[in-house]
Every structure is written in C-alpha cells, then in structure tokens.
Amino acid sequence: MSGAGSPELDVDGTGLRVVIVAGSWHEEITNGLIAGATRTLEASGASFELVRVPGSFELPVVSKAALDAGADAVVALGVIIRGGTPHFEYVSAAATDGLTRVALDTGKPVGFGVLTLDDERQGLDRAGLPGSKEDKGREAAEAAVATARTLRRIWG
C-alpha cells in the first residue's frame, strides 16, 4: 500500500480488539514492524495485544486462535529472507496461504505484514525504522483496522 496510489483508509479502531502476531526471526526488522503496527493501533483507538511466535510458519495457527478467541482482527508480522535452499519458498507459501485461509475461514481480517525478502537491506528499508523507505507494520495494521470497519458496516 505504499508509494504512489496508496489509498486513504478509515483507521478508526474504536471498539475493535486487535492482536498483533509476530515472528521472532530477524529481530531488528521484526521489532520495527511491531513498532509501526503498535503506533498505528494506539492512534486508531483500538485495544490490542502482542503475541510472539517462533517464526512466520507459526503465524497462521496463532492468528486463527486469536480470531477464534474473539479478536476482531489480526496483524500478522514476519520476516523471511531468501537463502540458498528451497526453505524460503516453503515458508513463504505456508505463511501466505495459511493466513489467507485463516481470514476466509474466520471471516475476519488479517493484516498481512510478512516480508519476503532477498536480503536484510530490503527488510530494513521496509521496517519503519529511522531511515526506512516504508513502514509495512503500519500498513498491515491500517489494512486490518480498515477491513474490520468495513466488515462491521456490512454485518451491521
């Protein structure tokens, strides 16, 4: 959602309960993503909590548990950096497909903040840190809140 053409979103989170589910790999990048999501949710007025998981592979199951337990939305944050084996493709696909399934199965939004990167520099540029070009944690939180509001309007 960054760059030219990014939408203006309704990020009034008043009355929403959001869970940030974040992997633990690549701590500096992940902490930047968490900080961006946290700032956004605080400013939105949503209540929220942070749950840490070992890695991006675990994001879907914990996100589903949070939504099944009553959260209105999840912000899923993770960092997957390409290596020299197919592991990158497997973990990226599992996290992406799993989080999509969670959103569809629960009917609740999952803000997608899983960075799939060729190298650490790309992550630092997207982590919302001082000097970063983008803030993907903020963007994932905005998407989760805006989608939760849209669903509330639809459901009444």
mmCIF file of N, CA, C and O in Angstrom, residues 92-156:
data_model
loop_
_atom_site.group_PDB
_atom_site.id
_atom_site.type_symbol
_atom_site.label_atom_id
_atom_site.label_comp_id
_atom_site.label_asym_id
_atom_site.label_seq_id
_atom_site.Cartn_x
_atom_site.Cartn_y
_atom_site.Cartn_z
ATOM 1 N N SER A 92 7.443 -19.148 2.931
ATOM 2 C CA SER A 92 6.677 -18.027 2.376
ATOM 3 C C SER A 92 5.294 -18.479 1.933
ATOM 4 O O SER A 92 4.286 -17.826 2.237
ATOM 5 N N ALA A 93 5.238 -19.585 1.215
ATOM 6 C CA ALA A 93 3.946 -20.098 0.740
ATOM 7 C C ALA A 93 3.062 -20.533 1.909
ATOM 8 O O ALA A 93 1.857 -20.250 1.926
ATOM 9 N N ALA A 94 3.646 -21.215 2.889
ATOM 10 C CA ALA A 94 2.855 -21.676 4.031
ATOM 11 C C ALA A 94 2.279 -20.509 4.810
ATOM 12 O O ALA A 94 1.098 -20.529 5.199
ATOM 13 N N ALA A 95 3.088 -19.478 5.042
ATOM 14 C CA ALA A 95 2.600 -18.310 5.785
ATOM 15 C C ALA A 95 1.519 -17.577 4.997
ATOM 16 O O ALA A 95 0.452 -17.254 5.535
ATOM 17 N N THR A 96 1.771 -17.335 3.732
ATOM 18 C CA THR A 96 0.810 -16.599 2.902
ATOM 19 C C THR A 96 -0.496 -17.371 2.737
ATOM 20 O O THR A 96 -1.586 -16.836 2.974
ATOM 21 N N ASP A 97 -0.384 -18.633 2.324
ATOM 22 C CA ASP A 97 -1.589 -19.437 2.124
ATOM 23 C C ASP A 97 -2.330 -19.661 3.435
ATOM 24 O O ASP A 97 -3.566 -19.615 3.484
ATOM 25 N N GLY A 98 -1.574 -19.895 4.509
ATOM 26 C CA GLY A 98 -2.205 -20.118 5.803
ATOM 27 C C GLY A 98 -2.954 -18.902 6.310
ATOM 28 O O GLY A 98 -4.080 -19.010 6.802
ATOM 29 N N LEU A 99 -2.353 -17.726 6.180
ATOM 30 C CA LEU A 99 -3.028 -16.504 6.644
ATOM 31 C C LEU A 99 -4.240 -16.179 5.784
ATOM 32 O O LEU A 99 -5.262 -15.702 6.304
ATOM 33 N N THR A 100 -4.169 -16.449 4.503
ATOM 34 C CA THR A 100 -5.338 -16.264 3.636
ATOM 35 C C THR A 100 -6.468 -17.190 4.079
ATOM 36 O O THR A 100 -7.619 -16.766 4.200
ATOM 37 N N ARG A 101 -6.126 -18.434 4.348
ATOM 38 C CA ARG A 101 -7.138 -19.397 4.801
ATOM 39 C C ARG A 101 -7.751 -18.970 6.132
ATOM 40 O O ARG A 101 -8.966 -19.077 6.334
ATOM 41 N N VAL A 102 -6.922 -18.464 7.038
ATOM 42 C CA VAL A 102 -7.429 -18.000 8.331
ATOM 43 C C VAL A 102 -8.464 -16.896 8.127
ATOM 44 O O VAL A 102 -9.545 -16.930 8.721
ATOM 45 N N ALA A 103 -8.142 -15.927 7.288
ATOM 46 C CA ALA A 103 -9.081 -14.828 7.047
ATOM 47 C C ALA A 103 -10.385 -15.342 6.449
ATOM 48 O O ALA A 103 -11.479 -14.951 6.881
ATOM 49 N N LEU A 104 -10.295 -16.223 5.479
ATOM 50 C CA LEU A 104 -11.506 -16.742 4.843
ATOM 51 C C LEU A 104 -12.300 -17.651 5.772
ATOM 52 O O LEU A 104 -13.529 -17.579 5.822
ATOM 53 N N ASP A 105 -11.613 -18.497 6.525
ATOM 54 C CA ASP A 105 -12.308 -19.421 7.428
ATOM 55 C C ASP A 105 -12.986 -18.708 8.588
ATOM 56 O O ASP A 105 -14.047 -19.131 9.041
ATOM 57 N N THR A 106 -12.378 -17.638 9.088
ATOM 58 C CA THR A 106 -12.954 -16.928 10.237
ATOM 59 C C THR A 106 -13.863 -15.782 9.811
ATOM 60 O O THR A 106 -14.673 -15.317 10.612
ATOM 61 N N GLY A 107 -13.701 -15.302 8.584
ATOM 62 C CA GLY A 107 -14.460 -14.128 8.144
ATOM 63 C C GLY A 107 -13.976 -12.848 8.797
ATOM 64 O O GLY A 107 -14.706 -11.863 8.869
ATOM 65 N N LYS A 108 -12.743 -12.869 9.291
ATOM 66 C CA LYS A 108 -12.168 -11.711 9.965
ATOM 67 C C LYS A 108 -10.854 -11.333 9.291
ATOM 68 O O LYS A 108 -10.163 -12.192 8.743
ATOM 69 N N PRO A 109 -10.490 -10.057 9.348
ATOM 70 C CA PRO A 109 -9.301 -9.614 8.619
ATOM 71 C C PRO A 109 -7.977 -10.004 9.274
ATOM 72 O O PRO A 109 -7.841 -10.018 10.497
ATOM 73 N N VAL A 110 -7.034 -10.271 8.393
ATOM 74 C CA VAL A 110 -5.650 -10.493 8.782
ATOM 75 C C VAL A 110 -4.818 -9.469 8.022
ATOM 76 O O VAL A 110 -4.700 -9.546 6.797
ATOM 77 N N GLY A 111 -4.291 -8.491 8.727
ATOM 78 C CA GLY A 111 -3.387 -7.530 8.096
ATOM 79 C C GLY A 111 -2.081 -8.235 7.803
ATOM 80 O O GLY A 111 -1.435 -8.769 8.702
ATOM 81 N N PHE A 112 -1.694 -8.261 6.539
ATOM 82 C CA PHE A 112 -0.546 -9.057 6.098
ATOM 83 C C PHE A 112 0.724 -8.219 6.131
ATOM 84 O O PHE A 112 0.928 -7.344 5.285
ATOM 85 N N GLY A 113 1.570 -8.489 7.105
ATOM 86 C CA GLY A 113 2.834 -7.793 7.243
ATOM 87 C C GLY A 113 4.000 -8.758 7.263
ATOM 88 O O GLY A 113 4.928 -8.610 8.042
ATOM 89 N N VAL A 114 3.927 -9.760 6.388
ATOM 90 C CA VAL A 114 5.013 -10.735 6.283
ATOM 91 C C VAL A 114 5.909 -10.294 5.135
ATOM 92 O O VAL A 114 5.481 -10.253 3.986
ATOM 93 N N LEU A 115 7.137 -9.948 5.465
ATOM 94 C CA LEU A 115 8.091 -9.515 4.448
ATOM 95 C C LEU A 115 8.820 -10.725 3.887
ATOM 96 O O LEU A 115 9.391 -11.511 4.638
ATOM 97 N N THR A 116 8.786 -10.878 2.575
ATOM 98 C CA THR A 116 9.541 -11.921 1.893
ATOM 99 C C THR A 116 10.635 -11.210 1.108
ATOM 100 O O THR A 116 10.352 -10.467 0.178
ATOM 101 N N LEU A 117 11.870 -11.440 1.509
ATOM 102 C CA LEU A 117 12.976 -10.585 1.092
ATOM 103 C C LEU A 117 14.117 -11.372 0.471
ATOM 104 O O LEU A 117 14.354 -12.529 0.820
ATOM 105 N N ASP A 118 14.846 -10.692 -0.391
ATOM 106 C CA ASP A 118 16.073 -11.272 -0.936
ATOM 107 C C ASP A 118 17.248 -11.082 0.004
ATOM 108 O O ASP A 118 18.180 -11.889 0.007
ATOM 109 N N ASP A 119 17.212 -10.003 0.800
ATOM 110 C CA ASP A 119 18.324 -9.730 1.711
ATOM 111 C C ASP A 119 17.845 -8.844 2.862
ATOM 112 O O ASP A 119 16.750 -8.286 2.829
ATOM 113 N N GLU A 120 18.687 -8.738 3.866
ATOM 114 C CA GLU A 120 18.341 -7.974 5.070
ATOM 115 C C GLU A 120 18.090 -6.499 4.761
ATOM 116 O O GLU A 120 17.212 -5.874 5.353
ATOM 117 N N ARG A 121 18.828 -5.914 3.845
ATOM 118 C CA ARG A 121 18.678 -4.489 3.493
ATOM 119 C C ARG A 121 17.239 -4.188 3.066
ATOM 120 O O ARG A 121 16.684 -3.155 3.439
ATOM 121 N N GLN A 122 16.644 -5.061 2.273
ATOM 122 C CA GLN A 122 15.256 -4.852 1.860
ATOM 123 C C GLN A 122 14.333 -4.772 3.068
ATOM 124 O O GLN A 122 13.404 -3.966 3.091
ATOM 125 N N GLY A 123 14.587 -5.594 4.057
ATOM 126 C CA GLY A 123 13.769 -5.566 5.269
ATOM 127 C C GLY A 123 13.955 -4.295 6.058
ATOM 128 O O GLY A 123 12.984 -3.701 6.547
ATOM 129 N N LEU A 124 15.191 -3.852 6.184
ATOM 130 C CA LEU A 124 15.461 -2.607 6.905
ATOM 131 C C LEU A 124 14.802 -1.419 6.202
ATOM 132 O O LEU A 124 14.338 -0.487 6.864
ATOM 133 N N ASP A 125 14.719 -1.471 4.886
ATOM 134 C CA ASP A 125 14.063 -0.400 4.119
ATOM 135 C C ASP A 125 12.552 -0.398 4.293
ATOM 136 O O ASP A 125 11.897 0.599 4.005
ATOM 137 N N ARG A 126 11.975 -1.494 4.755
ATOM 138 C CA ARG A 126 10.518 -1.621 4.857
ATOM 139 C C ARG A 126 10.006 -1.692 6.295
ATOM 140 O O ARG A 126 8.811 -1.781 6.524
ATOM 141 N N ALA A 127 10.919 -1.641 7.263
ATOM 142 C CA ALA A 127 10.566 -1.913 8.657
ATOM 143 C C ALA A 127 10.074 -0.706 9.449
ATOM 144 O O ALA A 127 9.727 -0.838 10.616
ATOM 145 N N GLY A 128 10.028 0.474 8.838
ATOM 146 C CA GLY A 128 9.566 1.646 9.574
ATOM 147 C C GLY A 128 10.580 2.178 10.564
ATOM 148 O O GLY A 128 10.226 2.934 11.471
ATOM 149 N N LEU A 129 11.821 1.800 10.396
ATOM 150 C CA LEU A 129 12.894 2.278 11.256
ATOM 151 C C LEU A 129 13.382 3.638 10.775
ATOM 152 O O LEU A 129 13.099 4.022 9.629
ATOM 153 N N PRO A 130 14.106 4.387 11.598
ATOM 154 C CA PRO A 130 14.688 5.634 11.095
ATOM 155 C C PRO A 130 15.524 5.344 9.840
ATOM 156 O O PRO A 130 16.344 4.425 9.832
ATOM 157 N N GLY A 131 15.243 6.059 8.776
ATOM 158 C CA GLY A 131 15.928 5.837 7.508
ATOM 159 C C GLY A 131 15.238 4.849 6.586
ATOM 160 O O GLY A 131 15.641 4.697 5.435
ATOM 161 N N SER A 132 14.200 4.155 7.066
ATOM 162 C CA SER A 132 13.455 3.227 6.210
ATOM 163 C C SER A 132 12.640 3.998 5.181
ATOM 164 O O SER A 132 12.180 5.107 5.447
ATOM 165 N N LYS A 133 12.433 3.374 4.043
ATOM 166 C CA LYS A 133 11.621 3.975 2.982
ATOM 167 C C LYS A 133 10.129 3.711 3.191
ATOM 168 O O LYS A 133 9.289 4.458 2.700
ATOM 169 N N GLU A 134 9.816 2.635 3.891
ATOM 170 C CA GLU A 134 8.424 2.235 4.081
ATOM 171 C C GLU A 134 8.210 1.746 5.509
ATOM 172 O O GLU A 134 9.168 1.441 6.217
ATOM 173 N N ASP A 135 6.943 1.639 5.887
ATOM 174 C CA ASP A 135 6.573 1.136 7.207
ATOM 175 C C ASP A 135 5.487 0.081 7.022
ATOM 176 O O ASP A 135 4.291 0.368 7.084
ATOM 177 N N LYS A 136 5.912 -1.136 6.748
ATOM 178 C CA LYS A 136 4.970 -2.220 6.463
ATOM 179 C C LYS A 136 4.186 -2.657 7.694
ATOM 180 O O LYS A 136 3.082 -3.178 7.566
ATOM 181 N N GLY A 137 4.710 -2.450 8.890
ATOM 182 C CA GLY A 137 3.941 -2.735 10.101
ATOM 183 C C GLY A 137 2.747 -1.804 10.204
ATOM 184 O O GLY A 137 1.639 -2.227 10.516
ATOM 185 N N ARG A 138 2.974 -0.515 9.933
ATOM 186 C CA ARG A 138 1.875 0.459 9.922
ATOM 187 C C ARG A 138 0.847 0.077 8.870
ATOM 188 O O ARG A 138 -0.359 0.075 9.132
ATOM 189 N N GLU A 139 1.318 -0.240 7.680
ATOM 190 C CA GLU A 139 0.395 -0.562 6.591
ATOM 191 C C GLU A 139 -0.454 -1.791 6.904
ATOM 192 O O GLU A 139 -1.653 -1.810 6.613
ATOM 193 N N ALA A 140 0.145 -2.816 7.501
ATOM 194 C CA ALA A 140 -0.613 -4.023 7.851
ATOM 195 C C ALA A 140 -1.668 -3.716 8.910
ATOM 196 O O ALA A 140 -2.801 -4.209 8.845
ATOM 197 N N ALA A 141 -1.318 -2.887 9.888
ATOM 198 C CA ALA A 141 -2.283 -2.510 10.924
ATOM 199 C C ALA A 141 -3.414 -1.671 10.337
ATOM 200 O O ALA A 141 -4.585 -1.866 10.683
ATOM 201 N N GLU A 142 -3.078 -0.735 9.470
ATOM 202 C CA GLU A 142 -4.116 0.071 8.818
ATOM 203 C C GLU A 142 -5.073 -0.809 8.025
ATOM 204 O O GLU A 142 -6.298 -0.621 8.074
ATOM 205 N N ALA A 143 -4.535 -1.770 7.281
ATOM 206 C CA ALA A 143 -5.376 -2.665 6.484
ATOM 207 C C ALA A 143 -6.298 -3.493 7.371
ATOM 208 O O ALA A 143 -7.482 -3.671 7.055
ATOM 209 N N ALA A 144 -5.778 -3.991 8.491
ATOM 210 C CA ALA A 144 -6.599 -4.801 9.400
ATOM 211 C C ALA A 144 -7.739 -3.983 9.990
ATOM 212 O O ALA A 144 -8.891 -4.423 10.010
ATOM 213 N N VAL A 145 -7.446 -2.767 10.451
ATOM 214 C CA VAL A 145 -8.473 -1.911 11.054
ATOM 215 C C VAL A 145 -9.501 -1.496 10.003
ATOM 216 O O VAL A 145 -10.718 -1.573 10.238
ATOM 217 N N ALA A 146 -9.047 -1.053 8.850
ATOM 218 C CA ALA A 146 -9.974 -0.608 7.804
ATOM 219 C C ALA A 146 -10.880 -1.747 7.354
ATOM 220 O O ALA A 146 -12.088 -1.547 7.139
ATOM 221 N N THR A 147 -10.336 -2.940 7.234
ATOM 222 C CA THR A 147 -11.154 -4.081 6.808
ATOM 223 C C THR A 147 -12.133 -4.489 7.898
ATOM 224 O O THR A 147 -13.290 -4.814 7.609
ATOM 225 N N ALA A 148 -11.710 -4.444 9.153
ATOM 226 C CA ALA A 148 -12.633 -4.750 10.254
ATOM 227 C C ALA A 148 -13.798 -3.761 10.268
ATOM 228 O O ALA A 148 -14.950 -4.146 10.484
ATOM 229 N N ARG A 149 -13.512 -2.498 10.018
ATOM 230 C CA ARG A 149 -14.579 -1.490 9.970
ATOM 231 C C ARG A 149 -15.523 -1.771 8.797
ATOM 232 O O ARG A 149 -16.741 -1.646 8.934
ATOM 233 N N THR A 150 -14.981 -2.138 7.668
ATOM 234 C CA THR A 150 -15.813 -2.464 6.508
ATOM 235 C C THR A 150 -16.732 -3.644 6.820
ATOM 236 O O THR A 150 -17.921 -3.609 6.518
ATOM 237 N N LEU A 151 -16.180 -4.670 7.439
ATOM 238 C CA LEU A 151 -16.992 -5.841 7.785
ATOM 239 C C LEU A 151 -18.080 -5.478 8.794
ATOM 240 O O LEU A 151 -19.205 -5.979 8.700
ATOM 241 N N ARG A 152 -17.782 -4.604 9.734
ATOM 242 C CA ARG A 152 -18.818 -4.165 10.694
ATOM 243 C C ARG A 152 -19.946 -3.438 9.989
ATOM 244 O O ARG A 152 -21.115 -3.593 10.355
ATOM 245 N N ARG A 153 -19.604 -2.611 8.997
ATOM 246 C CA ARG A 153 -20.643 -1.918 8.231
ATOM 247 C C ARG A 153 -21.508 -2.923 7.466
ATOM 248 O O ARG A 153 -22.716 -2.768 7.383
ATOM 249 N N ILE A 154 -20.899 -3.937 6.903
ATOM 250 C CA ILE A 154 -21.640 -4.956 6.144
ATOM 251 C C ILE A 154 -22.542 -5.763 7.077
ATOM 252 O O ILE A 154 -23.707 -6.013 6.758
ATOM 253 N N TRP A 155 -21.997 -6.179 8.217
ATOM 254 C CA TRP A 155 -22.742 -7.026 9.144
ATOM 255 C C TRP A 155 -23.741 -6.235 9.970
ATOM 256 O O TRP A 155 -24.659 -6.808 10.541
ATOM 257 N N GLY A 156 -23.522 -4.924 10.085
ATOM 258 C CA GLY A 156 -24.439 -4.085 10.846
ATOM 259 C C GLY A 156 -24.175 -4.030 12.306
ATOM 260 O O GLY A 156 -23.459 -4.560 12.983
#
